[in-house]
Short mmCIF file of C-alpha atoms and ligand atoms in Angstrom, two decimals:
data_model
loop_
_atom_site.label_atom_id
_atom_site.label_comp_id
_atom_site.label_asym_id
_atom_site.label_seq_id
_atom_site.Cartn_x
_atom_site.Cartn_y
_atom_site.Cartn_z
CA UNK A 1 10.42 69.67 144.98
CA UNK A 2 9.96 68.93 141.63
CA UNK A 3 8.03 66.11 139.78
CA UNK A 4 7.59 65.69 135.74
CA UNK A 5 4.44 63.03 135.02
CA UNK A 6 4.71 61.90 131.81
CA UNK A 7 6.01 65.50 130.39
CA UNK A 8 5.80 66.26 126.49
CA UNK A 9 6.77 69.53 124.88
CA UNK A 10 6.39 70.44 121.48
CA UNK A 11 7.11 73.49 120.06
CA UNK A 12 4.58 74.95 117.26
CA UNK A 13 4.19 73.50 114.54
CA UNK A 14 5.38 70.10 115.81
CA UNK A 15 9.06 69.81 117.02
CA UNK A 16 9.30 67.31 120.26
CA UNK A 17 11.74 68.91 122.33
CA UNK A 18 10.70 66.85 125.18
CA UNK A 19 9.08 63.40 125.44
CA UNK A 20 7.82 61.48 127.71
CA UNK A 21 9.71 62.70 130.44
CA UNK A 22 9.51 61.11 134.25
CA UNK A 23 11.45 63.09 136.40
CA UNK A 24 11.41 63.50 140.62
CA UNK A 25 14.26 65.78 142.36
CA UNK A 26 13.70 65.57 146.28
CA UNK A 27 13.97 68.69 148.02
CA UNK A 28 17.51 69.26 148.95
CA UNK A 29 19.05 67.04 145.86
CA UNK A 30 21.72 68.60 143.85
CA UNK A 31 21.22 67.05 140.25
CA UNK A 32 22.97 67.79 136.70
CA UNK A 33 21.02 67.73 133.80
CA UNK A 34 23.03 66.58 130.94
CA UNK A 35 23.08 66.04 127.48
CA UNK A 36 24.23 67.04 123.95
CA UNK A 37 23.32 70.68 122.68
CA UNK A 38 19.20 70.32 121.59
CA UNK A 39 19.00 67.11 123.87
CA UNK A 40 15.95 69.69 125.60
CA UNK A 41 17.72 71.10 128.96
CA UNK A 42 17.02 74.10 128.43
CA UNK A 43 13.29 73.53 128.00
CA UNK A 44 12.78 71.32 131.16
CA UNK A 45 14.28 74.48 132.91
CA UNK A 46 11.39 76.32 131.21
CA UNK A 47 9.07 74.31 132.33
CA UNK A 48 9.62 74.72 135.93
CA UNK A 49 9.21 78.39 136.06
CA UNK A 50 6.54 78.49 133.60
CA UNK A 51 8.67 80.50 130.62
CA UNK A 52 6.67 77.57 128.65
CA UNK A 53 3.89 74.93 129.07
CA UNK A 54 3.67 71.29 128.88
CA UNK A 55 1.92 69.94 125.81
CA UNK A 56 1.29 67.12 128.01
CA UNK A 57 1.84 65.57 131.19
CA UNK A 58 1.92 67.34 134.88
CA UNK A 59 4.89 69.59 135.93
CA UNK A 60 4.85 70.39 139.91
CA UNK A 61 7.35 72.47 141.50
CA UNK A 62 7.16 73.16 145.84
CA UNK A 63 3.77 71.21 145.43
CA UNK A 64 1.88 73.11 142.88
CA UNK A 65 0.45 72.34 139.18
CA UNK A 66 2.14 74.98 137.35
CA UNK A 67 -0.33 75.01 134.57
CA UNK A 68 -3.03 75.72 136.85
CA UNK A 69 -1.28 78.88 137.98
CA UNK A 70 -2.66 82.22 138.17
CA UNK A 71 -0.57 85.48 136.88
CA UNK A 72 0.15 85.97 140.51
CA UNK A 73 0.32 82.24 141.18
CA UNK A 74 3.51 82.74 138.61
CA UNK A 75 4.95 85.67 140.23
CA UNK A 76 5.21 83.95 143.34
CA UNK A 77 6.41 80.70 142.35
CA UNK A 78 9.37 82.52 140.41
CA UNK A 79 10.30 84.20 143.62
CA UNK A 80 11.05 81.28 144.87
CA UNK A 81 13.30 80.28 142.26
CA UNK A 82 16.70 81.59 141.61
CA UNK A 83 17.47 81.23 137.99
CA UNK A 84 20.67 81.98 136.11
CA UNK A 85 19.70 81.91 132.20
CA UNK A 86 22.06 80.93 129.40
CA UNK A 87 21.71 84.45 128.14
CA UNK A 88 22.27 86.18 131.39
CA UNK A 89 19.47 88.58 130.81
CA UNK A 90 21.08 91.47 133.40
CA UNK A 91 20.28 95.26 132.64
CA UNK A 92 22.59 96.93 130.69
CA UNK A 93 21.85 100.45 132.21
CA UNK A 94 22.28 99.32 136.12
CA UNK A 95 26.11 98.74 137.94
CA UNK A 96 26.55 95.22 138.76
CA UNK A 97 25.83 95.59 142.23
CA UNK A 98 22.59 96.78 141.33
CA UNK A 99 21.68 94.11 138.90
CA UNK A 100 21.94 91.90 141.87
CA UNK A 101 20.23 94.40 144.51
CA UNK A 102 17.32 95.29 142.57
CA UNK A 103 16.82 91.28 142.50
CA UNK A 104 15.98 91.65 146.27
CA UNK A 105 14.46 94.87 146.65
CA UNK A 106 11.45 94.29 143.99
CA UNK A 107 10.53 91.68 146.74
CA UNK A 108 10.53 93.90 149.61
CA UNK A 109 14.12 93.81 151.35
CA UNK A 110 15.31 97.12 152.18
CA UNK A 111 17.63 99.20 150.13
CA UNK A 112 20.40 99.17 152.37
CA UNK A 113 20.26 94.81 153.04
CA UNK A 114 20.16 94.12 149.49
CA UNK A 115 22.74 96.07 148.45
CA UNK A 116 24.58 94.74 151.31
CA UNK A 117 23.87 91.00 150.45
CA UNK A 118 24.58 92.01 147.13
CA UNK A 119 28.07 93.34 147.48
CA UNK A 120 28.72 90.54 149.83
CA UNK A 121 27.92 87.86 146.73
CA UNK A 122 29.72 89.68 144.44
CA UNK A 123 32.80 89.61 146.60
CA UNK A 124 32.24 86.17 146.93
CA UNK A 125 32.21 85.46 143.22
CA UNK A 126 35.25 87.57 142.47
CA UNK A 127 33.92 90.50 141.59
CA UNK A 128 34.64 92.80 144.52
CA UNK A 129 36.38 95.21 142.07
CA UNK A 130 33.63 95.28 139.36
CA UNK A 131 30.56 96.01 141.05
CA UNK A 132 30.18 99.55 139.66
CA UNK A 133 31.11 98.43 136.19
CA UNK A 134 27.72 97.74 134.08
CA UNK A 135 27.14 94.64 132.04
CA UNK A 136 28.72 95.68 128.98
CA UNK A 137 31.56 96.80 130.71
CA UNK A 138 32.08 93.37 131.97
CA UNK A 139 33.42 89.88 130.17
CA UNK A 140 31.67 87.29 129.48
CA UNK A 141 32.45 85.33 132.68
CA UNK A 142 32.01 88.82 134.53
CA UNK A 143 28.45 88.87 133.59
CA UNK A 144 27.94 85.21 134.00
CA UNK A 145 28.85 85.83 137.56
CA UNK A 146 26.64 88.80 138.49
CA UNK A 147 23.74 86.42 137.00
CA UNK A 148 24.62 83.98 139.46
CA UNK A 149 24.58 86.48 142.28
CA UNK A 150 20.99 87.69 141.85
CA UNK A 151 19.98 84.16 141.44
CA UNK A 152 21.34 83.86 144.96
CA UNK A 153 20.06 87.07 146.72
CA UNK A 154 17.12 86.06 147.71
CA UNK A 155 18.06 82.51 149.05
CA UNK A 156 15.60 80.56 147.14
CA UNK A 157 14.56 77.03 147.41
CA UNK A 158 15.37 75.88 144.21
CA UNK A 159 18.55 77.08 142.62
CA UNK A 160 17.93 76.50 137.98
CA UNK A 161 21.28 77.38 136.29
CA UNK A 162 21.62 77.09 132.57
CA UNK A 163 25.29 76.16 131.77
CA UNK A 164 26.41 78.53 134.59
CA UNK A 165 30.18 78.02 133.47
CA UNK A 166 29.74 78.00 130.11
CA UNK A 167 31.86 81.09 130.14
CA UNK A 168 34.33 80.70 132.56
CA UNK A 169 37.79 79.56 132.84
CA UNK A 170 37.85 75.89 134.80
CA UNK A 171 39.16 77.72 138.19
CA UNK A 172 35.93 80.01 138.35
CA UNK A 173 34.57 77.48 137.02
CA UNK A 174 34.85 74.78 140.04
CA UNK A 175 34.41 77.84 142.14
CA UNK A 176 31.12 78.88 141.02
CA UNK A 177 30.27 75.03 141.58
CA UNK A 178 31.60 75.38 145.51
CA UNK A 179 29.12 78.01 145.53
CA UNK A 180 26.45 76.20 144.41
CA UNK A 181 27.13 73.28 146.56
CA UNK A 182 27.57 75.64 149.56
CA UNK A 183 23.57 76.30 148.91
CA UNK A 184 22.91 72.81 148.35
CA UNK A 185 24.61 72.25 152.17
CA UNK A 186 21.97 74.84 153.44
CA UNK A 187 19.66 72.78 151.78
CA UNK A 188 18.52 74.87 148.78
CA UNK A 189 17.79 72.16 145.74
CA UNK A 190 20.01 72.80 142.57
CA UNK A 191 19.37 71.95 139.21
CA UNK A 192 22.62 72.74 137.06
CA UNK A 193 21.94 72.04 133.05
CA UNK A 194 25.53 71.73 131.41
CA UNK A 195 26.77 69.70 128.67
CA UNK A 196 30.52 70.09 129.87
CA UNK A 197 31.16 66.61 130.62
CA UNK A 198 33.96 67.26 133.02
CA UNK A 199 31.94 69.23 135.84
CA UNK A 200 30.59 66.06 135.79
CA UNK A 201 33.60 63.80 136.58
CA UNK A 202 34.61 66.84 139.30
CA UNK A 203 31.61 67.10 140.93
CA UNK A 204 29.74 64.02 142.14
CA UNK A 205 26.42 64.77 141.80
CA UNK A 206 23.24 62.85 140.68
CA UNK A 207 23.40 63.24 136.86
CA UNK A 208 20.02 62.83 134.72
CA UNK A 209 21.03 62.15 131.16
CA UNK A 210 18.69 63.87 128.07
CA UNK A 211 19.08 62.56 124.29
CA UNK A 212 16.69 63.45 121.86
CA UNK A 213 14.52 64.71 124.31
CA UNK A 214 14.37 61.79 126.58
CA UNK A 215 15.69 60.89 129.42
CA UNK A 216 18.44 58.58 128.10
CA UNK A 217 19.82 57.39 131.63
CA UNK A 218 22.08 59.17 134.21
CA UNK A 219 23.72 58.31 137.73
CA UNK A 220 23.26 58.78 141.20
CA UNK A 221 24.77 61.08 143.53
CA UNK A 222 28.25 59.30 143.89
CA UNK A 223 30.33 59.81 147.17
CA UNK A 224 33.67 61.68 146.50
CA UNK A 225 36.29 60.11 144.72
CA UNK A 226 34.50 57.43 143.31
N1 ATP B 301 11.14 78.40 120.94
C1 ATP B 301 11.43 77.31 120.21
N2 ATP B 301 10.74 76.99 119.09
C2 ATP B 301 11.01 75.91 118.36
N3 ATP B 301 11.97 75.00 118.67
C3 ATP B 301 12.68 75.24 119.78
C4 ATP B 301 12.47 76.40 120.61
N4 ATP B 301 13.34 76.36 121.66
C5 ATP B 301 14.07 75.24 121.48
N5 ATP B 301 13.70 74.57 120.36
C6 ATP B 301 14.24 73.30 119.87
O1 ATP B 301 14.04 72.32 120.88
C7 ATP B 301 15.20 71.50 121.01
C8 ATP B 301 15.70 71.54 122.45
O2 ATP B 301 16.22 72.84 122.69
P1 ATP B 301 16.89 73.25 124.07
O3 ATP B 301 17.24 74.70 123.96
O4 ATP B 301 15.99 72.84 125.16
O5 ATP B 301 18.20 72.34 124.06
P2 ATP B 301 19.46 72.33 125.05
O6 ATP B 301 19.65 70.94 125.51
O7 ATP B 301 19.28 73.39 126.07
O8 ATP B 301 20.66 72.72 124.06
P3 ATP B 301 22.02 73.59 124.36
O9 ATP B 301 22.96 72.65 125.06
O10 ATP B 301 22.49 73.94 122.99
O11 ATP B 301 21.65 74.78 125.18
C9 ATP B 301 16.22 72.00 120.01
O12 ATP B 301 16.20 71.15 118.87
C10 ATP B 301 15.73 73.40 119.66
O13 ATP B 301 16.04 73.72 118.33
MG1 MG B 302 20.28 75.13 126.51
#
């Protein structure tokens, strides 16, 4: 699903966020990406839905060369990508519920499904009683969660959260991480960047390790318990 050959990135003038980096995820994997804060997770993310461009090296995600993309060859390829930023990014002028609907309807479902689907991930997430509150209306954690649920609404192959519980407390936490996993069992892939160390230790997943800008090591998917 997606395969790094040899990937550099370096920011103008010349700061080497990324180096060298070798990198496969199978379809259906669910895989942390780890590291300290400026190790370069967030940039591999951005590299996957084109927010940024190799400086060298081949990035393919579902099969294609996303340099070689067209405008519309970008469009679609983030459609099939549900992406939760670090920033949340959700419209300050739009409920909750339609944060998350609009998601789905500026790809064609109908007005009434999305916001149906919507309101059904929202309750999921623990927000049943917030959807008509806006963004800044919501915490922190609130707002993480409505980013998760458009991520979500339009069941997309690959799942690319950035520090998805940075904000929460460690119960939402771990239950924001069932809900990824309950994607992963319908066999979305997942990429989860974090630094927090102890999603880790909780939830034994395949773990790819970035210091510096490398990868420094990692671990494979480990059965439960172990
Ligand atoms: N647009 C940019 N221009 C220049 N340097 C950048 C830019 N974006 C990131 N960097 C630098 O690249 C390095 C990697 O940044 P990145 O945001 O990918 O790290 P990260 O692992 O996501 O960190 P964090 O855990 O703090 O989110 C950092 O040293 C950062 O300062
Ligand atoms: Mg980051």
């Amino acid at each position: 699903m997606v395969h790094l050959f040899t990937v550099s990135k370096i920011y103008p003038p010349s700061y080497p966020a990324l180096t060298d980096i070798q990198l496969d995820i199978e379809k259906g994997e669910f895989v942390f990406l780890s590291g300290p804060s400026g190790a370069g997770k967030t940039t591999l993310l951005k590299l996957l839905f084109r927010e940024e461009e190799a400086t060298d090296g081949q990035v393919v995600v579902n099969g294609r060369n996303v340099a070689r993309l067209s405008n519309k060859g970008v469009a679609r390829l983030r459609q099939e990508i549900g992406l939760v930023f670090q920033d949340f990014r959700l419209l300050a002028r739009l409920t909750a519920l339609d944060n998350v609907a609009l998601a789905a309807e500026v790809v064609g479902m109908a007005r009434r499904e999305s916001r149906r689907k919507a309101f059904h991930l929202l309750r999921e997430l623990g927000l049943k009683d917030r959807h008509n509150a806006k963004p800044p209306a919501l915490s922190g954690g609130e707002q993480q969660r409505v980013a998760i649920a458009r991520a979500l609404v339009n069941d997309p192959l690959l799942v690319l959260a950035d520090e998805p519980t940075g904000n929460l407390d460690p119960e939402m936490a771990d239950e924001t991480m069932r809900l990824f996993a309950q994607m992963h069992q319908r066999g979305t892939t997942v990429v989860v960047a974090t630094h927090n160390t102890g999603l880790l230790e909780r939830f034994h997943h395949r773990v790819v390790l970035l210091q510096q800008g490398r990868v420094a090591g990692g671990r494979k998917e480990c059965p439960a318990g172990v």
